mmCIF file of C-alpha atoms and ligand atoms in Angstrom:
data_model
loop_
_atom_site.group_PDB
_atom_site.id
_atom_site.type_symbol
_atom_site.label_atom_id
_atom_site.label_comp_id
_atom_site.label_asym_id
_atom_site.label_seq_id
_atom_site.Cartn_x
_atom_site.Cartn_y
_atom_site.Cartn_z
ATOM 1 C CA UNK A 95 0.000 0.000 0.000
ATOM 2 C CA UNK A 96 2.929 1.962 0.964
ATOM 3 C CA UNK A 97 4.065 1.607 -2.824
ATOM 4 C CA UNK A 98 0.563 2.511 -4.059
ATOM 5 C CA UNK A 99 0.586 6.014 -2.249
ATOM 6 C CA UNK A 100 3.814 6.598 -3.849
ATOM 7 C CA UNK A 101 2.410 6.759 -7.066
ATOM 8 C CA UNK A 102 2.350 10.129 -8.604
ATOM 9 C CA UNK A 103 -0.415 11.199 -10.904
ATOM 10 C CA UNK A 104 -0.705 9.831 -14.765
ATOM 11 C CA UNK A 105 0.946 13.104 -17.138
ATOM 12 C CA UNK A 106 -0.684 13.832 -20.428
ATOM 13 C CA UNK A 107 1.719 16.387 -22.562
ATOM 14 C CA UNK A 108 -1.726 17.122 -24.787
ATOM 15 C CA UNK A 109 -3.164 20.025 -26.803
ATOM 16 C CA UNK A 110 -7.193 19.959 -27.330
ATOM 17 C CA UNK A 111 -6.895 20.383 -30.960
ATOM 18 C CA UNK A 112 -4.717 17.409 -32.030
ATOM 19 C CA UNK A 113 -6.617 14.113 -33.121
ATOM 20 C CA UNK A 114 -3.836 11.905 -31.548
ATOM 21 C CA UNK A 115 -4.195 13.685 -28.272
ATOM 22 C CA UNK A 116 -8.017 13.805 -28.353
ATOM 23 C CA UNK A 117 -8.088 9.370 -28.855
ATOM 24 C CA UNK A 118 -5.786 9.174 -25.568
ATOM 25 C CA UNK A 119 -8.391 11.344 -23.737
ATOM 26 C CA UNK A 120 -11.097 9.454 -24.704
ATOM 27 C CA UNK A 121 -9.310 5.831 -23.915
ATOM 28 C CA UNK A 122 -8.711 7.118 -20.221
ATOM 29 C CA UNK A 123 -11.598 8.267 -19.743
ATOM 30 C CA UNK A 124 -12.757 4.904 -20.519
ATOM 31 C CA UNK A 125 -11.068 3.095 -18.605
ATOM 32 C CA UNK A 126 -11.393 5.769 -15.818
ATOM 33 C CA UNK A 127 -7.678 6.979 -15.560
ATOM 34 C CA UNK A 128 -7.361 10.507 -14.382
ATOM 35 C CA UNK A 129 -4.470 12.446 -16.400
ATOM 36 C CA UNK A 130 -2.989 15.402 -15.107
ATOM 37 C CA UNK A 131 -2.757 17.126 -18.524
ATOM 38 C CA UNK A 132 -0.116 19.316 -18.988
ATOM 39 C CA UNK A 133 -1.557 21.832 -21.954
ATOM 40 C CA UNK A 134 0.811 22.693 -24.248
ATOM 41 C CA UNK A 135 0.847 26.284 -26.296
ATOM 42 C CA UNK A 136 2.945 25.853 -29.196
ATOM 43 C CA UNK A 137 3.105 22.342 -30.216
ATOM 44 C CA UNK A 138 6.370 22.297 -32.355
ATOM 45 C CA UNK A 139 8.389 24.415 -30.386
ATOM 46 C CA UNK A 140 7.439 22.559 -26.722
ATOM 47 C CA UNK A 141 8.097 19.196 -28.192
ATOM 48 C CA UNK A 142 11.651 20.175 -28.877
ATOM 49 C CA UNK A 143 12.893 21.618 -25.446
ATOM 50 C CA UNK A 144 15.445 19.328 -24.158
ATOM 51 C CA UNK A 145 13.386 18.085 -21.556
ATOM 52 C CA UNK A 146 10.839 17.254 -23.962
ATOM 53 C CA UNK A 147 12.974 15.268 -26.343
ATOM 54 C CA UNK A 148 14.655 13.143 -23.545
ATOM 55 C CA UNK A 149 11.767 12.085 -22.496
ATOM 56 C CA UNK A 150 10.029 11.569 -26.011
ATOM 57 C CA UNK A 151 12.922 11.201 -28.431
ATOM 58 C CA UNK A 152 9.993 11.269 -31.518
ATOM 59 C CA UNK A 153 9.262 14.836 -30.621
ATOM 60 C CA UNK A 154 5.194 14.331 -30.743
ATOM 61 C CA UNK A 155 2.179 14.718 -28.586
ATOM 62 C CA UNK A 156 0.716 13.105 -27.115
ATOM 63 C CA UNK A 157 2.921 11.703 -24.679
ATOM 64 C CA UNK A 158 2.183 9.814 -21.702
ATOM 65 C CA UNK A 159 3.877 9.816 -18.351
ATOM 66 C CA UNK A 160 3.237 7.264 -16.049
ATOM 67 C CA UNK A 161 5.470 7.038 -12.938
ATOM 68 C CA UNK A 162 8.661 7.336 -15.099
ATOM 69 C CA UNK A 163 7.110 5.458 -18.227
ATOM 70 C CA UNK A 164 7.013 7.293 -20.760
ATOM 71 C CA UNK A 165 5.233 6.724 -23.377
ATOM 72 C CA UNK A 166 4.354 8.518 -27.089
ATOM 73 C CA UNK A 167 2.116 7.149 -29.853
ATOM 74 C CA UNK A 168 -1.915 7.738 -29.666
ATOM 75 C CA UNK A 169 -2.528 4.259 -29.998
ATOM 76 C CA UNK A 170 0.642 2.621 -27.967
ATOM 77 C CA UNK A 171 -0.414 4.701 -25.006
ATOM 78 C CA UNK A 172 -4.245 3.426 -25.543
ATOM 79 C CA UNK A 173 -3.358 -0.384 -25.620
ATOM 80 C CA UNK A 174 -1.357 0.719 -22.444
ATOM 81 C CA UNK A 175 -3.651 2.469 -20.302
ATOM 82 C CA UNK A 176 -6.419 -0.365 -21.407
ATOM 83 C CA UNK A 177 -4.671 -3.371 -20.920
ATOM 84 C CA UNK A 178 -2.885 -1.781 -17.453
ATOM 85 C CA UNK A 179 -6.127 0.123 -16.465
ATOM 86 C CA UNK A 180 -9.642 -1.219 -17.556
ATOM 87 C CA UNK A 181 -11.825 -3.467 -15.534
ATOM 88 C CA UNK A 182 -12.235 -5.879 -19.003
ATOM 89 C CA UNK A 183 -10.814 -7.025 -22.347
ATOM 90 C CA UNK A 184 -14.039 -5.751 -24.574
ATOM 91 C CA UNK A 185 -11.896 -2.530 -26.104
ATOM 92 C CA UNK A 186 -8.903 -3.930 -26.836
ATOM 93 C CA UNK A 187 -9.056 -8.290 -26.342
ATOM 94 C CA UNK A 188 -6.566 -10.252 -24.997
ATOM 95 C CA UNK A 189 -7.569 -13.416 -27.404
ATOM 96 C CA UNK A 190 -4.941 -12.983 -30.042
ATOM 97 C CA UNK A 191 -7.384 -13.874 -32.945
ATOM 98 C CA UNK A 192 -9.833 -10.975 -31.719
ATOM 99 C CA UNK A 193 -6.662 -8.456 -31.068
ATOM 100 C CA UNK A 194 -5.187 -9.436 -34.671
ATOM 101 C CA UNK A 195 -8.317 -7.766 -35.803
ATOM 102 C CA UNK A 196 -8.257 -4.885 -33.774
ATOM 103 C CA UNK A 197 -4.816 -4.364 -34.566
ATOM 104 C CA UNK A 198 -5.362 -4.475 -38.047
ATOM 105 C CA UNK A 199 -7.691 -1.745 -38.331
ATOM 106 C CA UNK A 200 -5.370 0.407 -35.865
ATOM 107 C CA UNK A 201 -2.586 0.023 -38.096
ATOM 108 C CA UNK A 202 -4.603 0.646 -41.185
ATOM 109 C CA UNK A 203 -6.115 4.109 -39.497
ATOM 110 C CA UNK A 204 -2.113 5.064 -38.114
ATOM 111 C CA UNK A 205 -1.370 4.762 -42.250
ATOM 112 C CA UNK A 206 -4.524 7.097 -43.654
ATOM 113 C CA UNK A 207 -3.696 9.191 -40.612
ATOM 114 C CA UNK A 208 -0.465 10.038 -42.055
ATOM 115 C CA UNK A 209 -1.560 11.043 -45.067
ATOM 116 C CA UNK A 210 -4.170 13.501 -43.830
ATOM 117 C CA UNK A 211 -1.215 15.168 -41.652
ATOM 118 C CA UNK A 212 0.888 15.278 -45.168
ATOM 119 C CA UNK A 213 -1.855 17.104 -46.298
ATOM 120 C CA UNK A 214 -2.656 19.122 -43.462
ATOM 121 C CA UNK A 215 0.746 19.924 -42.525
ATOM 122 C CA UNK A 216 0.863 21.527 -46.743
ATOM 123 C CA UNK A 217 -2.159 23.598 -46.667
ATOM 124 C CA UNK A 218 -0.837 25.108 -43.528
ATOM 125 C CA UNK A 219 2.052 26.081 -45.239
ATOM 126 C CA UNK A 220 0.297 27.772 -48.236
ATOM 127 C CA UNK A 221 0.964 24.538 -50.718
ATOM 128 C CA UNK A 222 -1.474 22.629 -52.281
ATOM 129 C CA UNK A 223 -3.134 19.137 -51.177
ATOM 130 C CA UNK A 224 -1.148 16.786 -53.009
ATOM 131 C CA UNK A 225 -3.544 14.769 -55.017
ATOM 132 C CA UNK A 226 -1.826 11.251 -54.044
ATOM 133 C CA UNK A 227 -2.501 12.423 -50.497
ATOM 134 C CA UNK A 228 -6.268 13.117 -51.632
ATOM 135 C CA UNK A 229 -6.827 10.335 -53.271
ATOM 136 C CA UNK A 230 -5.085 7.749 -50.477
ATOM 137 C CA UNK A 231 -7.490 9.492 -47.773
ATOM 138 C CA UNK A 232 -10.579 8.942 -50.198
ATOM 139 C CA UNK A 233 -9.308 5.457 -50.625
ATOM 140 C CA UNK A 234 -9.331 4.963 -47.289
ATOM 141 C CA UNK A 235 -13.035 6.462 -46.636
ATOM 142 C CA UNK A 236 -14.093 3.549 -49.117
ATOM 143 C CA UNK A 237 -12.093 0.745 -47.337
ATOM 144 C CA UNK A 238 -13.759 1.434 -44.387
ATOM 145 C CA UNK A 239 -17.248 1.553 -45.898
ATOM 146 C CA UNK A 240 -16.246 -1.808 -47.507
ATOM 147 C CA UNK A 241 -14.792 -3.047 -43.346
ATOM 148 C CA UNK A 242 -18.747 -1.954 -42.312
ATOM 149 C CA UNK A 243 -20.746 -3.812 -44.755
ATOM 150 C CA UNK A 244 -23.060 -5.539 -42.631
ATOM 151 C CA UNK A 245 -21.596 -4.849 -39.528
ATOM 152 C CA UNK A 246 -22.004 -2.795 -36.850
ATOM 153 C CA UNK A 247 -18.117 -2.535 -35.943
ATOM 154 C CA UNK A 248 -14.857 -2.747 -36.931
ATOM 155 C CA UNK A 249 -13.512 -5.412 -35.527
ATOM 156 C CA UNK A 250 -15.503 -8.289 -33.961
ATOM 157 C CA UNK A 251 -19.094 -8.053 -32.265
ATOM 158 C CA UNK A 252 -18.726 -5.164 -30.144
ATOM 159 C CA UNK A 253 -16.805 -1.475 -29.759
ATOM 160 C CA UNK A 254 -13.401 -2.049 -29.397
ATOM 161 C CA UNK A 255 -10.586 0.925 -29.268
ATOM 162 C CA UNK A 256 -10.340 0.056 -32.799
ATOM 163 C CA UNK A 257 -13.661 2.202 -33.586
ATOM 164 C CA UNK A 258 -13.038 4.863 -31.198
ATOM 165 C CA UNK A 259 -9.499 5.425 -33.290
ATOM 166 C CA UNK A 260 -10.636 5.415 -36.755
ATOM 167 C CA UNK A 261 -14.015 7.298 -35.995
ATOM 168 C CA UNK A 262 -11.626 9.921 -35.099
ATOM 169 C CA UNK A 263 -9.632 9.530 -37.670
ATOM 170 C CA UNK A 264 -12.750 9.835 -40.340
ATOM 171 C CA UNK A 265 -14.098 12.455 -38.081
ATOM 172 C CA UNK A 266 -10.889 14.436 -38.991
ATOM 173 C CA UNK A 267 -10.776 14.357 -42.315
ATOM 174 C CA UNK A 268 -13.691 17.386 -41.969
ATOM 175 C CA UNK A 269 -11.352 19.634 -40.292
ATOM 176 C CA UNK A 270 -8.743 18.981 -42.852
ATOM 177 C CA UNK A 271 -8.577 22.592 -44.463
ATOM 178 C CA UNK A 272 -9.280 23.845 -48.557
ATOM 179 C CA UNK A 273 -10.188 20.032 -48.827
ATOM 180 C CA UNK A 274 -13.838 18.583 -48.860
ATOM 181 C CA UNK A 275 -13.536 15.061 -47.635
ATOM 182 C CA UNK A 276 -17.104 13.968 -46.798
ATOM 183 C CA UNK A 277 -16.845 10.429 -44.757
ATOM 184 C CA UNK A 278 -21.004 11.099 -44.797
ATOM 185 C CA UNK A 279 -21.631 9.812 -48.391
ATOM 186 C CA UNK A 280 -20.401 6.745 -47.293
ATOM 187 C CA UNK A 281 -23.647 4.974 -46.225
ATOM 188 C CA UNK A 282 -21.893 2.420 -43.652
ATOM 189 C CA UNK A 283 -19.608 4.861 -42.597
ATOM 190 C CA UNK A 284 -22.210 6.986 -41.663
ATOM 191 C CA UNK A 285 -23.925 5.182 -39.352
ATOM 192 C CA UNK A 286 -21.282 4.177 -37.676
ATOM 193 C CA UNK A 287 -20.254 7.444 -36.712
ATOM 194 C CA UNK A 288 -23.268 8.032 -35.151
ATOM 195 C CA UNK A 289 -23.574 4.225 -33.302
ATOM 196 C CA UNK A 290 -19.667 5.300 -31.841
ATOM 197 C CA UNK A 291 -21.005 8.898 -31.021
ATOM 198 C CA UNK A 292 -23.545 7.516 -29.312
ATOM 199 C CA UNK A 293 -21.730 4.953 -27.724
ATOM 200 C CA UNK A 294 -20.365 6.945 -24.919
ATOM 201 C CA UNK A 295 -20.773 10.552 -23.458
ATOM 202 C CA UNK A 296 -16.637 10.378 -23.160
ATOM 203 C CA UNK A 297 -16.419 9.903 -26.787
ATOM 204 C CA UNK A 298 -18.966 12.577 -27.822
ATOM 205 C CA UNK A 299 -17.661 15.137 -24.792
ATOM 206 C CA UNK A 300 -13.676 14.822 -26.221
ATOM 207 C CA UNK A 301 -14.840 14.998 -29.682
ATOM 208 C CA UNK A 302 -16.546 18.403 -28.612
ATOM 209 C CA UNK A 303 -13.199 19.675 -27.102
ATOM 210 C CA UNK A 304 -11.748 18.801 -30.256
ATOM 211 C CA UNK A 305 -13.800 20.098 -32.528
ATOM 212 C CA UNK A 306 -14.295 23.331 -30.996
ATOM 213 C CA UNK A 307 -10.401 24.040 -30.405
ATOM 214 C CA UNK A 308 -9.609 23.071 -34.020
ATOM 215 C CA UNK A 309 -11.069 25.700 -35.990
ATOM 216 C CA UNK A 310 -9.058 28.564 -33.507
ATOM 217 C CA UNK A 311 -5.871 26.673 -33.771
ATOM 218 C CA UNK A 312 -5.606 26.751 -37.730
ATOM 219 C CA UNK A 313 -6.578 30.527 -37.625
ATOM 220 C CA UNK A 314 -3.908 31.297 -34.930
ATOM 221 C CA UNK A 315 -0.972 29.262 -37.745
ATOM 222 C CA UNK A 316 -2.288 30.506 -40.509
ATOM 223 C CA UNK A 317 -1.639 33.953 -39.293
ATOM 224 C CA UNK A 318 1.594 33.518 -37.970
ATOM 225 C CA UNK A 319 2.482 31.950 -41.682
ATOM 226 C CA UNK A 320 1.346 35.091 -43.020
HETATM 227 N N1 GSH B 1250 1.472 8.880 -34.837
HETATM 228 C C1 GSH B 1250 1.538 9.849 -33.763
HETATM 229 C C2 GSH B 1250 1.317 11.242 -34.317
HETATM 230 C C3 GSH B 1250 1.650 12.286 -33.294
HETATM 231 C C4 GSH B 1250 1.721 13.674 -33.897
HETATM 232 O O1 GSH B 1250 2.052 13.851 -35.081
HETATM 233 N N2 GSH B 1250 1.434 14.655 -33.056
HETATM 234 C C5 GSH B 1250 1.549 16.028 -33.503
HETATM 235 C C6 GSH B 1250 0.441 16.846 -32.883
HETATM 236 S S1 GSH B 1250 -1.127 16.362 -33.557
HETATM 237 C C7 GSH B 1250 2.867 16.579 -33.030
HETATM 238 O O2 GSH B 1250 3.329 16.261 -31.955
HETATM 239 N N3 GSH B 1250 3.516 17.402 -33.848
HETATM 240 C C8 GSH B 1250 4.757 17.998 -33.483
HETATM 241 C C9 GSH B 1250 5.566 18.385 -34.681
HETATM 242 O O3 GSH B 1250 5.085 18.194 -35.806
HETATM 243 O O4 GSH B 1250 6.690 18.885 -34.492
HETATM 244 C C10 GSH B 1250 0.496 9.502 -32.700
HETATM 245 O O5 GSH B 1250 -0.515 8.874 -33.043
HETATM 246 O O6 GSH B 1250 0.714 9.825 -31.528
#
């Protein structure tokens, strides 16, 4: 017990407006794991203090601090905090044959993920969307319609933290400025959003942070790019 009082709170380095940052806070809320979030103010330039990179030599957000483990990658920390932290197995399953397919998707959102920050990270700069980007992230919107056919999730017969990434991740491609991605056409995709977005208040209430702190943080780069 001694040891257990010992323990110092769970660190979040996080910033409202970032997707990655926004599927950790969901997944501990969760799982009911209170993060001390420490809110950063300018992303690039905080991840790349010295104290920042020795503890997260990748340079990214989010990054997780428990106890002296540190940890960066959205979805590494969310298999962490579940498999450490929640009462059950249903988001992210301990059978390897169920994980396999929650893996899968997670590794298949972590690639179309990439591409939207390709072309995010461009626009922001004043360049163009690169059409390969484009057309990889529509690509992806019709994979996942064609995962959903006749099913209600992603992987296996329930939610699993494979949903609650790539709903995020199709969320996102809405926010992705001078581009008109609409993940709404997509008949399966669309109501799945809804059945995840209805799923859980914590989904729905860290989607709202999100969504309403992305719109002021493109205005505030776009400015200073000026
Ligand atoms: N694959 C990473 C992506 C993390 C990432 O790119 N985070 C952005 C914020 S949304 C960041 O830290 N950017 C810092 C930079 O570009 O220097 C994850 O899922 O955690």
């Amino acid at each position: 017990m001694l040891q257990e009082s010992a323990m110092a709170p769970i660190i979040l380095y996080d910033y409202d407006a970032s997707p990655p940052c926004t599927l950790v806070r969901i997944v501990a809320r969760l799982v009911g794991v209170e993060l001390k979030k420490v809110k950063l103010n300018d992303v690039i330039q905080e991840v790349a203090t010295t104290e920042m990179t020795q503890k997260n030599p990748q340079r990214t957000i989010p990054t997780l601090d428990d106890n002296g483990l540190i940890i960066a990658e959205s979805r590494a920390i969310a298999m962490y905090l579940i498999s450490k932290y929640a009462k059950d197995d249903s988001l992210y399953p301990s059978d390897p044959s169920k994980r396999a397919l929650v893996d899968q998707r997670l590794f298949f959102d972590f690639d179309i993920y990439g591409a939207i920050g390709k072309i995010w990270y461009a626009v922001i700069d004043g360049k163009p969307a690169d059409q390969t980007y484009v057309d990889k992230v529509n690509g992806g919107l019709e994979t996942w319609n064609r995962m959903l056919e006749g099913k209600q999730w992603l992987a296996g017969d329930n939610i699993t933290l494979a949903d609650y990434s790539a709903a995020l991740i199709v969320s996102t491609t809405q926010n992705v400025p001078k581009t008109e991605f609409d993940p709404y056409k997509y008949k399966n995709i669309a109501e799945w959003l809804s059945r995840v977005e209805s799923s859980s208040q914590n989904y729905a209430d860290e989607m709202k942070v999100f969504r309403d702190a992305v719109q002021p943080h493109l205005e505030k780069i776009q400015k200073r790019s000026k």
